[in-house]
PDB file of C-alpha atoms in Angstrom:
ATOM      1  CA  MET A   1      -3.778   2.928   3.074  1.00 45.00           C
ATOM      2  CA  SER A   2      -4.851   4.461   6.382  1.00 56.00           C
ATOM      3  CA  ASN A   3      -5.714   0.979   7.351  1.00 89.00           C
ATOM      4  CA  ILE A   4      -2.077   0.353   8.331  1.00 97.00           C
ATOM      5  CA  HIS A   5      -2.352  -0.602  11.945  1.00 98.00           C
ATOM      6  CA  GLY A   6      -1.442  -2.882  14.552  1.00 98.00           C
ATOM      7  CA  ILE A   7       2.019  -4.794  14.667  1.00 98.00           C
ATOM      8  CA  ILE A   8       4.177  -4.005  11.899  1.00 98.00           C
ATOM      9  CA  GLY A   9       7.178  -6.624  11.718  1.00 98.00           C
ATOM     10  CA  TYR A  10      10.403  -5.616  10.760  1.00 98.00           C
ATOM     11  CA  THR A  11      12.131  -8.271   8.516  1.00 98.00           C
ATOM     12  CA  ILE A  12      15.904  -9.021   8.831  1.00 98.00           C
ATOM     13  CA  THR A  13      18.144  -9.407   5.680  1.00 98.00           C
ATOM     14  CA  PRO A  14      19.636 -12.871   5.752  1.00 98.00           C
ATOM     15  CA  PHE A  15      23.290 -13.252   4.434  1.00 97.00           C
ATOM     16  CA  THR A  16      25.120 -16.284   3.530  1.00 95.00           C
ATOM     17  CA  ALA A  17      27.669 -17.678   5.615  1.00 88.00           C
ATOM     18  CA  ASN A  18      30.549 -15.616   4.356  1.00 83.00           C
ATOM     19  CA  GLY A  19      28.240 -12.496   4.518  1.00 83.00           C
ATOM     20  CA  GLU A  20      28.980 -11.827   0.827  1.00 86.00           C
ATOM     21  CA  GLY A  21      25.543 -13.085  -0.537  1.00 96.00           C
ATOM     22  CA  LEU A  22      21.749 -12.651   0.210  1.00 98.00           C
ATOM     23  CA  ASP A  23      20.033 -15.823   1.441  1.00 98.00           C
ATOM     24  CA  LEU A  24      16.501 -15.287  -0.104  1.00 98.00           C
ATOM     25  CA  PRO A  25      15.075 -18.624   0.910  1.00 98.00           C
ATOM     26  CA  ALA A  26      15.792 -17.820   4.574  1.00 98.00           C
ATOM     27  CA  LEU A  27      14.193 -14.264   3.906  1.00 98.00           C
ATOM     28  CA  GLY A  28      11.081 -16.130   2.641  1.00 98.00           C
ATOM     29  CA  GLN A  29      10.977 -18.396   5.667  1.00 98.00           C
ATOM     30  CA  SER A  30      11.260 -15.521   8.027  1.00 98.00           C
ATOM     31  CA  ILE A  31       8.408 -13.540   6.207  1.00 98.00           C
ATOM     32  CA  ASP A  32       6.234 -16.734   6.455  1.00 98.00           C
ATOM     33  CA  ARG A  33       6.873 -16.982  10.091  1.00 98.00           C
ATOM     34  CA  LEU A  34       5.821 -13.363  10.750  1.00 98.00           C
ATOM     35  CA  ILE A  35       2.655 -13.587   8.642  1.00 98.00           C
ATOM     36  CA  ALA A  36       1.626 -16.943  10.216  1.00 98.00           C
ATOM     37  CA  SER A  37       2.051 -15.547  13.761  1.00 98.00           C
ATOM     38  CA  GLY A  38      -0.513 -12.614  12.805  1.00 98.00           C
ATOM     39  CA  VAL A  39       1.398  -9.572  12.230  1.00 98.00           C
ATOM     40  CA  HIS A  40      -0.624  -6.727  10.460  1.00 98.00           C
ATOM     41  CA  ALA A  41       1.925  -5.579   8.098  1.00 98.00           C
ATOM     42  CA  ILE A  42       5.568  -6.349   6.956  1.00 98.00           C
ATOM     43  CA  ALA A  43       8.378  -3.647   6.765  1.00 98.00           C
ATOM     44  CA  PRO A  44      11.414  -4.902   4.777  1.00 98.00           C
ATOM     45  CA  LEU A  45      14.641  -2.997   4.558  1.00 98.00           C
ATOM     46  CA  GLY A  46      14.691  -0.911   7.752  1.00 93.00           C
ATOM     47  CA  SER A  47      17.390  -0.691  10.436  1.00 91.00           C
ATOM     48  CA  THR A  48      16.793  -4.287  11.214  1.00 95.00           C
ATOM     49  CA  GLY A  49      16.943  -5.218   7.479  1.00 97.00           C
ATOM     50  CA  GLU A  50      20.476  -3.450   7.125  1.00 96.00           C
ATOM     51  CA  GLY A  51      19.031  -1.420   4.245  1.00 95.00           C
ATOM     52  CA  ALA A  52      22.065   0.909   4.788  1.00 92.00           C
ATOM     53  CA  TYR A  53      24.591  -1.856   4.131  1.00 94.00           C
ATOM     54  CA  LEU A  54      23.305  -3.382   1.004  1.00 96.00           C
ATOM     55  CA  SER A  55      24.402  -2.429  -2.555  1.00 96.00           C
ATOM     56  CA  ASP A  56      21.705  -1.032  -4.780  1.00 97.00           C
ATOM     57  CA  ALA A  57      21.510  -4.305  -6.740  1.00 98.00           C
ATOM     58  CA  GLU A  58      20.825  -6.209  -3.505  1.00 98.00           C
ATOM     59  CA  TRP A  59      18.566  -3.697  -2.014  1.00 98.00           C
ATOM     60  CA  ASP A  60      16.463  -4.070  -5.291  1.00 98.00           C
ATOM     61  CA  GLN A  61      16.534  -7.798  -4.908  1.00 98.00           C
ATOM     62  CA  VAL A  62      15.434  -7.898  -1.411  1.00 98.00           C
ATOM     63  CA  ALA A  63      12.517  -5.353  -1.997  1.00 98.00           C
ATOM     64  CA  GLU A  64      11.252  -7.196  -4.974  1.00 98.00           C
ATOM     65  CA  PHE A  65      11.511 -10.481  -3.385  1.00 98.00           C
ATOM     66  CA  SER A  66      10.107  -9.412  -0.072  1.00 98.00           C
ATOM     67  CA  ILE A  67       6.916  -7.738  -1.848  1.00 98.00           C
ATOM     68  CA  LYS A  68       6.464 -10.781  -4.193  1.00 98.00           C
ATOM     69  CA  HIS A  69       6.803 -13.236  -1.108  1.00 98.00           C
ATOM     70  CA  VAL A  70       4.426 -11.342   1.019  1.00 98.00           C
ATOM     71  CA  ALA A  71       1.878 -11.578  -1.844  1.00 98.00           C
ATOM     72  CA  ARG A  72      -0.672  -9.168  -0.550  1.00 98.00           C
ATOM     73  CA  ARG A  73      -1.283 -11.439   2.439  1.00 98.00           C
ATOM     74  CA  VAL A  74      -0.707  -8.162   4.468  1.00 98.00           C
ATOM     75  CA  PRO A  75       0.468  -4.691   3.374  1.00 98.00           C
ATOM     76  CA  THR A  76       4.329  -4.059   2.831  1.00 98.00           C
ATOM     77  CA  ILE A  77       5.970  -0.900   3.927  1.00 98.00           C
ATOM     78  CA  VAL A  78       9.352  -0.579   2.280  1.00 98.00           C
ATOM     79  CA  SER A  79      12.033   1.551   3.796  1.00 98.00           C
ATOM     80  CA  VAL A  80      13.453   3.552   0.796  1.00 98.00           C
ATOM     81  CA  SER A  81      15.736   6.022   2.692  1.00 95.00           C
ATOM     82  CA  ASP A  82      18.893   6.933   1.029  1.00 94.00           C
ATOM     83  CA  LEU A  83      21.563   9.743   1.306  1.00 93.00           C
ATOM     84  CA  THR A  84      20.510  11.642  -1.890  1.00 95.00           C
ATOM     85  CA  THR A  85      17.124  12.749  -2.913  1.00 97.00           C
ATOM     86  CA  ALA A  86      17.593  11.018  -6.309  1.00 97.00           C
ATOM     87  CA  LYS A  87      18.392   7.653  -4.947  1.00 97.00           C
ATOM     88  CA  ALA A  88      15.604   7.750  -2.335  1.00 97.00           C
ATOM     89  CA  VAL A  89      13.349   8.744  -5.359  1.00 98.00           C
ATOM     90  CA  ARG A  90      14.810   5.685  -7.230  1.00 98.00           C
ATOM     91  CA  ARG A  91      14.164   3.290  -4.439  1.00 98.00           C
ATOM     92  CA  ALA A  92      10.681   4.832  -3.818  1.00 98.00           C
ATOM     93  CA  ARG A  93       9.735   4.133  -7.612  1.00 98.00           C
ATOM     94  CA  PHE A  94      11.064   0.796  -7.459  1.00 98.00           C
ATOM     95  CA  ALA A  95       9.231  -0.257  -4.413  1.00 98.00           C
ATOM     96  CA  GLU A  96       6.005   1.244  -5.827  1.00 98.00           C
ATOM     97  CA  ALA A  97       6.563  -0.449  -9.300  1.00 98.00           C
ATOM     98  CA  HIS A  98       6.817  -3.824  -7.513  1.00 98.00           C
ATOM     99  CA  GLY A  99       3.923  -3.407  -5.468  1.00 98.00           C
ATOM    100  CA  ALA A 100       4.689  -1.894  -2.185  1.00 98.00           C
ATOM    101  CA  ASP A 101       1.551  -0.505  -0.290  1.00 98.00           C
ATOM    102  CA  VAL A 102       3.498   2.148   1.446  1.00 98.00           C
ATOM    103  CA  VAL A 103       7.142   3.545   1.626  1.00 98.00           C
ATOM    104  CA  MET A 104       8.809   4.773   4.814  1.00 98.00           C
ATOM    105  CA  VAL A 105      11.202   7.575   4.581  1.00 97.00           C
ATOM    106  CA  LEU A 106      13.801   8.593   7.128  1.00 95.00           C
ATOM    107  CA  PRO A 107      15.798  11.753   6.148  1.00 93.00           C
ATOM    108  CA  ALA A 108      19.253  10.210   6.183  1.00 85.00           C
ATOM    109  CA  SER A 109      21.798  12.531   5.633  1.00 83.00           C
ATOM    110  CA  TYR A 110      25.690  13.342   5.914  1.00 86.00           C
ATOM    111  CA  TRP A 111      25.274  17.104   6.221  1.00 88.00           C
ATOM    112  CA  LYS A 112      22.920  18.597   8.768  1.00 91.00           C
ATOM    113  CA  LEU A 113      19.820  19.540   6.593  1.00 94.00           C
ATOM    114  CA  THR A 114      17.757  22.723   7.055  1.00 95.00           C
ATOM    115  CA  GLU A 115      13.948  22.191   7.551  1.00 96.00           C
ATOM    116  CA  ALA A 116      13.421  23.539   4.014  1.00 97.00           C
ATOM    117  CA  GLU A 117      15.849  20.843   2.646  1.00 96.00           C
ATOM    118  CA  ILE A 118      13.929  18.139   4.596  1.00 97.00           C
ATOM    119  CA  LEU A 119      10.608  19.450   3.291  1.00 97.00           C
ATOM    120  CA  ALA A 120      11.968  19.372  -0.318  1.00 97.00           C
ATOM    121  CA  HIS A 121      13.181  15.871   0.124  1.00 97.00           C
ATOM    122  CA  TYR A 122       9.796  14.470   1.094  1.00 98.00           C
ATOM    123  CA  ARG A 123       8.346  16.705  -1.621  1.00 98.00           C
ATOM    124  CA  ALA A 124      10.717  15.269  -4.392  1.00 98.00           C
ATOM    125  CA  ILE A 125       9.829  11.750  -3.171  1.00 98.00           C
ATOM    126  CA  GLY A 126       5.999  12.479  -2.821  1.00 98.00           C
ATOM    127  CA  ASP A 127       5.755  13.875  -6.379  1.00 98.00           C
ATOM    128  CA  SER A 128       7.458  10.863  -7.887  1.00 98.00           C
ATOM    129  CA  ILE A 129       5.215   8.096  -6.527  1.00 98.00           C
ATOM    130  CA  GLY A 130       1.454   7.679  -6.090  1.00 98.00           C
ATOM    131  CA  VAL A 131       1.575   5.359  -2.735  1.00 98.00           C
ATOM    132  CA  PRO A 132       1.417   6.830   0.706  1.00 98.00           C
ATOM    133  CA  ILE A 133       4.666   7.809   2.634  1.00 98.00           C
ATOM    134  CA  MET A 134       5.188   7.036   6.031  1.00 98.00           C
ATOM    135  CA  LEU A 135       7.339   9.807   7.595  1.00 98.00           C
ATOM    136  CA  TYR A 136       9.943   8.438   9.937  1.00 97.00           C
ATOM    137  CA  ASN A 137      11.490  10.429  12.562  1.00 96.00           C
ATOM    138  CA  ASN A 138      14.404   8.569  14.286  1.00 90.00           C
ATOM    139  CA  PRO A 139      17.335  11.125  15.418  1.00 86.00           C
ATOM    140  CA  ALA A 140      19.455   8.279  16.950  1.00 82.00           C
ATOM    141  CA  THR A 141      20.074   6.689  13.330  1.00 82.00           C
ATOM    142  CA  SER A 142      19.471   9.673  11.187  1.00 85.00           C
ATOM    143  CA  GLY A 143      21.101  12.328  13.134  1.00 81.00           C
ATOM    144  CA  THR A 144      18.203  14.676  12.154  1.00 87.00           C
ATOM    145  CA  ASP A 145      15.347  15.263  14.650  1.00 92.00           C
ATOM    146  CA  MET A 146      12.202  16.639  13.018  1.00 96.00           C
ATOM    147  CA  SER A 147      10.203  18.760  15.502  1.00 97.00           C
ATOM    148  CA  VAL A 148       6.403  18.072  15.502  1.00 97.00           C
ATOM    149  CA  GLU A 149       5.829  21.426  13.847  1.00 98.00           C
ATOM    150  CA  LEU A 150       8.076  20.598  10.955  1.00 98.00           C
ATOM    151  CA  ILE A 151       6.482  17.078  10.620  1.00 98.00           C
ATOM    152  CA  LEU A 152       2.996  18.532  10.289  1.00 98.00           C
ATOM    153  CA  ARG A 153       4.333  21.003   7.804  1.00 98.00           C
ATOM    154  CA  ILE A 154       5.537  18.177   5.734  1.00 98.00           C
ATOM    155  CA  VAL A 155       2.233  16.165   6.162  1.00 98.00           C
ATOM    156  CA  ASN A 156       0.346  19.255   5.214  1.00 97.00           C
ATOM    157  CA  GLY A 157       2.562  20.189   2.296  1.00 97.00           C
ATOM    158  CA  VAL A 158       3.149  16.736   0.684  1.00 98.00           C
ATOM    159  CA  GLU A 159      -0.283  15.186  -0.168  1.00 97.00           C
ATOM    160  CA  ASN A 160       0.970  11.459   0.145  1.00 97.00           C
ATOM    161  CA  VAL A 161       2.753  11.776   3.394  1.00 98.00           C
ATOM    162  CA  THR A 162      -0.001  10.461   5.464  1.00 97.00           C
ATOM    163  CA  MET A 163       1.544   8.676   8.403  1.00 98.00           C
ATOM    164  CA  VAL A 164       4.082   9.262  10.891  1.00 98.00           C
ATOM    165  CA  LYS A 165       6.360   6.895  12.559  1.00 97.00           C
ATOM    166  CA  GLU A 166       7.896   8.315  15.744  1.00 97.00           C
ATOM    167  CA  SER A 167      11.133   6.766  17.363  1.00 95.00           C
ATOM    168  CA  THR A 168      12.516   9.447  19.612  1.00 94.00           C
ATOM    169  CA  GLY A 169      11.460   7.788  22.593  1.00 93.00           C
ATOM    170  CA  ASP A 170       9.775  10.777  23.658  1.00 95.00           C
ATOM    171  CA  ILE A 171       5.933  10.265  24.575  1.00 97.00           C
ATOM    172  CA  GLN A 172       5.326  14.030  24.637  1.00 97.00           C
ATOM    173  CA  ARG A 173       5.952  13.967  20.707  1.00 97.00           C
ATOM    174  CA  MET A 174       2.971  11.555  20.229  1.00 97.00           C
ATOM    175  CA  HIS A 175       0.798  13.807  22.472  1.00 97.00           C
ATOM    176  CA  LYS A 176       1.819  16.837  20.563  1.00 97.00           C
ATOM    177  CA  LEU A 177       1.175  15.222  17.249  1.00 97.00           C
ATOM    178  CA  GLN A 178      -2.400  14.149  18.424  1.00 96.00           C
ATOM    179  CA  LEU A 179      -2.994  17.704  19.709  1.00 96.00           C
ATOM    180  CA  LEU A 180      -1.613  19.790  16.879  1.00 97.00           C
ATOM    181  CA  GLY A 181      -2.648  17.474  14.207  1.00 96.00           C
ATOM    182  CA  ASP A 182      -6.172  17.686  15.612  1.00 96.00           C
ATOM    183  CA  GLY A 183      -6.292  13.879  15.763  1.00 94.00           C
ATOM    184  CA  GLN A 184      -6.136  13.722  12.023  1.00 95.00           C
ATOM    185  CA  VAL A 185      -2.405  12.276  11.599  1.00 97.00           C
ATOM    186  CA  PRO A 186      -2.098   8.550  12.076  1.00 97.00           C
ATOM    187  CA  PHE A 187       1.189   7.782  14.088  1.00 98.00           C
ATOM    188  CA  TYR A 188       2.967   4.760  14.881  1.00 98.00           C
ATOM    189  CA  ASN A 189       5.450   3.981  17.531  1.00 98.00           C
ATOM    190  CA  GLY A 190       9.064   2.861  16.579  1.00 96.00           C
ATOM    191  CA  CYS A 191      10.617   2.855  20.059  1.00 95.00           C
ATOM    192  CA  ASN A 192      10.016  -0.554  21.596  1.00 96.00           C
ATOM    193  CA  PRO A 193      10.106   0.434  25.616  1.00 95.00           C
ATOM    194  CA  LEU A 194       7.380   3.058  24.769  1.00 97.00           C
ATOM    195  CA  ALA A 195       4.982   0.395  23.355  1.00 98.00           C
ATOM    196  CA  LEU A 196       2.452   0.510  26.255  1.00 98.00           C
ATOM    197  CA  GLU A 197       2.570   4.506  26.452  1.00 97.00           C
ATOM    198  CA  ALA A 198       2.199   4.881  22.643  1.00 98.00           C
ATOM    199  CA  PHE A 199      -0.857   2.735  22.505  1.00 97.00           C
ATOM    200  CA  ALA A 200      -2.436   4.731  25.504  1.00 95.00           C
ATOM    201  CA  ALA A 201      -1.587   7.885  23.457  1.00 96.00           C
ATOM    202  CA  GLY A 202      -3.632   6.717  20.460  1.00 95.00           C
ATOM    203  CA  ALA A 203      -0.847   5.176  18.235  1.00 97.00           C
ATOM    204  CA  LYS A 204      -2.288   3.218  15.428  1.00 98.00           C
ATOM    205  CA  GLY A 205       0.492   0.681  15.279  1.00 98.00           C
ATOM    206  CA  TRP A 206       3.816  -0.480  16.573  1.00 98.00           C
ATOM    207  CA  CYS A 207       6.847  -0.941  14.206  1.00 98.00           C
ATOM    208  CA  THR A 208       9.037  -3.557  15.713  1.00 98.00           C
ATOM    209  CA  ALA A 209      11.484  -6.432  15.182  1.00 98.00           C
ATOM    210  CA  ALA A 210      10.295  -8.167  18.185  1.00 98.00           C
ATOM    211  CA  PRO A 211       7.620 -10.239  16.540  1.00 98.00           C
ATOM    212  CA  ASN A 212      10.701 -12.211  14.951  1.00 98.00           C
ATOM    213  CA  LEU A 213      11.110 -13.784  18.451  1.00 98.00           C
ATOM    214  CA  ILE A 214       7.790 -13.005  20.465  1.00 98.00           C
ATOM    215  CA  PRO A 215       5.044 -12.266  18.127  1.00 98.00           C
ATOM    216  CA  ARG A 216       2.244 -13.505  20.490  1.00 98.00           C
ATOM    217  CA  LEU A 217       3.325 -11.148  23.312  1.00 98.00           C
ATOM    218  CA  ASN A 218       3.401  -8.270  20.882  1.00 98.00           C
ATOM    219  CA  LEU A 219      -0.012  -9.062  19.314  1.00 98.00           C
ATOM    220  CA  ASP A 220      -1.626  -9.722  22.768  1.00 98.00           C
ATOM    221  CA  LEU A 221      -0.409  -6.176  24.079  1.00 98.00           C
ATOM    222  CA  TYR A 222      -1.954  -4.583  20.935  1.00 98.00           C
ATOM    223  CA  GLU A 223      -5.180  -6.237  21.310  1.00 98.00           C
ATOM    224  CA  ALA A 224      -5.394  -5.600  25.045  1.00 98.00           C
ATOM    225  CA  ALA A 225      -4.542  -1.877  24.322  1.00 98.00           C
ATOM    226  CA  MET A 226      -7.257  -1.769  21.824  1.00 97.00           C
ATOM    227  CA  ALA A 227      -9.818  -3.550  23.971  1.00 98.00           C
ATOM    228  CA  GLY A 228      -9.062  -0.797  26.629  1.00 97.00           C
ATOM    229  CA  ASP A 229      -7.840  -3.415  29.029  1.00 97.00           C
ATOM    230  CA  LEU A 230      -5.123  -1.409  30.750  1.00 96.00           C
ATOM    231  CA  ASP A 231      -4.422  -3.983  33.349  1.00 98.00           C
ATOM    232  CA  ARG A 232      -3.582  -6.656  31.048  1.00 98.00           C
ATOM    233  CA  ALA A 233      -1.796  -4.497  28.527  1.00 98.00           C
ATOM    234  CA  ARG A 234       0.462  -3.520  31.422  1.00 98.00           C
ATOM    235  CA  ASP A 235       1.059  -7.103  32.694  1.00 98.00           C
ATOM    236  CA  LEU A 236       1.862  -8.103  28.844  1.00 98.00           C
ATOM    237  CA  PHE A 237       4.104  -5.138  28.515  1.00 98.00           C
ATOM    238  CA  TYR A 238       6.156  -5.634  31.587  1.00 98.00           C
ATOM    239  CA  ARG A 239       6.690  -9.404  30.615  1.00 98.00           C
ATOM    240  CA  GLN A 240       8.273  -8.579  27.289  1.00 98.00           C
ATOM    241  CA  LEU A 241      10.101  -5.218  28.430  1.00 97.00           C
ATOM    242  CA  PRO A 242      13.375  -6.980  29.327  1.00 97.00           C
ATOM    243  CA  LEU A 243      13.477  -8.563  25.692  1.00 97.00           C
ATOM    244  CA  LEU A 244      12.342  -5.086  24.156  1.00 97.00           C
ATOM    245  CA  ASP A 245      15.302  -3.405  26.215  1.00 95.00           C
ATOM    246  CA  PHE A 246      17.692  -5.941  25.135  1.00 96.00           C
ATOM    247  CA  ILE A 247      16.966  -5.754  21.487  1.00 95.00           C
ATOM    248  CA  LEU A 248      17.426  -2.241  21.609  1.00 90.00           C
ATOM    249  CA  LYS A 249      20.610  -2.014  23.520  1.00 91.00           C
ATOM    250  CA  GLY A 250      22.067  -5.154  21.668  1.00 90.00           C
ATOM    251  CA  GLY A 251      21.369  -3.477  18.327  1.00 91.00           C
ATOM    252  CA  LEU A 252      18.702  -4.680  16.192  1.00 92.00           C
ATOM    253  CA  PRO A 253      20.397  -6.806  13.406  1.00 95.00           C
ATOM    254  CA  ALA A 254      22.691  -8.548  15.852  1.00 97.00           C
ATOM    255  CA  THR A 255      20.008  -9.427  18.605  1.00 98.00           C
ATOM    256  CA  ILE A 256      17.126 -10.440  16.012  1.00 98.00           C
ATOM    257  CA  LYS A 257      19.761 -12.595  14.084  1.00 98.00           C
ATOM    258  CA  ALA A 258      20.918 -14.427  17.050  1.00 98.00           C
ATOM    259  CA  GLY A 259      17.434 -14.973  18.429  1.00 97.00           C
ATOM    260  CA  LEU A 260      16.330 -16.280  15.120  1.00 98.00           C
ATOM    261  CA  ARG A 261      19.339 -18.720  15.071  1.00 96.00           C
ATOM    262  CA  GLU A 262      18.075 -19.619  18.613  1.00 94.00           C
ATOM    263  CA  THR A 263      14.456 -20.535  17.071  1.00 93.00           C
ATOM    264  CA  GLY A 264      16.233 -22.737  14.379  1.00 95.00           C
ATOM    265  CA  LEU A 265      16.266 -20.365  11.504  1.00 97.00           C
ATOM    266  CA  GLU A 266      19.786 -19.570  10.327  1.00 97.00           C
ATOM    267  CA  VAL A 267      20.213 -16.185   8.776  1.00 97.00           C
ATOM    268  CA  GLY A 268      23.832 -15.282   9.045  1.00 97.00           C
ATOM    269  CA  ASP A 269      25.472 -12.660  10.852  1.00 96.00           C
ATOM    270  CA  PRO A 270      24.953  -8.791  10.317  1.00 96.00           C
ATOM    271  CA  ARG A 271      27.340  -7.095   8.078  1.00 95.00           C
ATOM    272  CA  LEU A 272      30.521  -5.486   9.017  1.00 93.00           C
ATOM    273  CA  PRO A 273      31.289  -3.016  10.775  1.00 93.00           C
ATOM    274  CA  VAL A 274      28.366  -4.403  12.784  1.00 93.00           C
ATOM    275  CA  PHE A 275      29.405  -7.254  14.761  1.00 95.00           C
ATOM    276  CA  PRO A 276      27.369 -10.413  15.639  1.00 96.00           C
ATOM    277  CA  LEU A 277      25.975 -10.876  19.111  1.00 97.00           C
ATOM    278  CA  SER A 278      28.933 -11.595  21.693  1.00 97.00           C
ATOM    279  CA  GLU A 279      28.732 -14.924  23.426  1.00 97.00           C
ATOM    280  CA  ALA A 280      27.781 -13.290  26.673  1.00 97.00           C
ATOM    281  CA  GLY A 281      24.946 -11.506  24.825  1.00 97.00           C
ATOM    282  CA  GLN A 282      23.877 -14.651  23.525  1.00 97.00           C
ATOM    283  CA  GLY A 283      23.654 -16.188  26.842  1.00 97.00           C
ATOM    284  CA  GLN A 284      21.388 -13.327  28.093  1.00 97.00           C
ATOM    285  CA  LEU A 285      19.195 -13.436  25.198  1.00 97.00           C
ATOM    286  CA  GLN A 286      18.846 -17.245  25.597  1.00 97.00           C
ATOM    287  CA  ALA A 287      17.975 -16.776  29.349  1.00 97.00           C
ATOM    288  CA  ILE A 288      15.358 -14.008  28.517  1.00 97.00           C
ATOM    289  CA  LEU A 289      13.809 -16.051  25.808  1.00 96.00           C
ATOM    290  CA  LYS A 290      13.537 -19.034  28.073  1.00 95.00           C
ATOM    291  CA  THR A 291      11.274 -16.952  30.588  1.00 95.00           C
ATOM    292  CA  LEU A 292       8.858 -15.885  27.566  1.00 93.00           C
ATOM    293  CA  ARG A 293       8.345 -19.096  25.990  1.00 76.00           C
TER     294      ARG A 293
END
């Protein structure tokens, strides 16, 4: 599956008005929109998809529905991270059994894990499935920062860990991955404000929730970067940067859900303890989106 490339769109998990139930028809619409817009892959149940806020039964429903609804129109990359190795293994197996092309694993933890524990976690998941794993490094959400050296130890030690998603926001990590990995380890950018530099550094793709709102700009940036048109890539990047920054600072589920509501797709609010976007925030978002339409 090393053909995973380009703009990888994160889906939200829509909830009913009271926040208690899933709204699968709305999820289907959001997936159809993303695919129609031209994204190269779909990534359900990440931070944007509030995967950490779902019960196991809900997680299973969203995973199964998403994979089935994408229906192989593009690859699906299902985020299976969980606090215990056993639960992450269960999710990875479930995703694979239902047809996920790739699973993404962030070492989520309560206790600070040693490097040996992190490696063992990935090895256990790798041993239990046959599909590729995208290793995901995001210390801001997981509390665990994996060094490039550790990441490469995992890539070399676990056969199906074949891709790395880097979300520290430190471009040097990507340069180091490229150098120490001899250019053999495909890496993906997970930090929106780093999109331009990441492509310049050789990132194969950009994992982002932004295509829910501005797919054309995201895709045009990727295409310009691939064509080596730096001036055009830079212009496109600066146009979308205010929104990329806003999404990051306002919190992914809150901002994307508010933005989808703006575009006429009602997907409910995020789950508590996460608040929906404030009125002031909604005003800012409307203003930014107006300049981009």
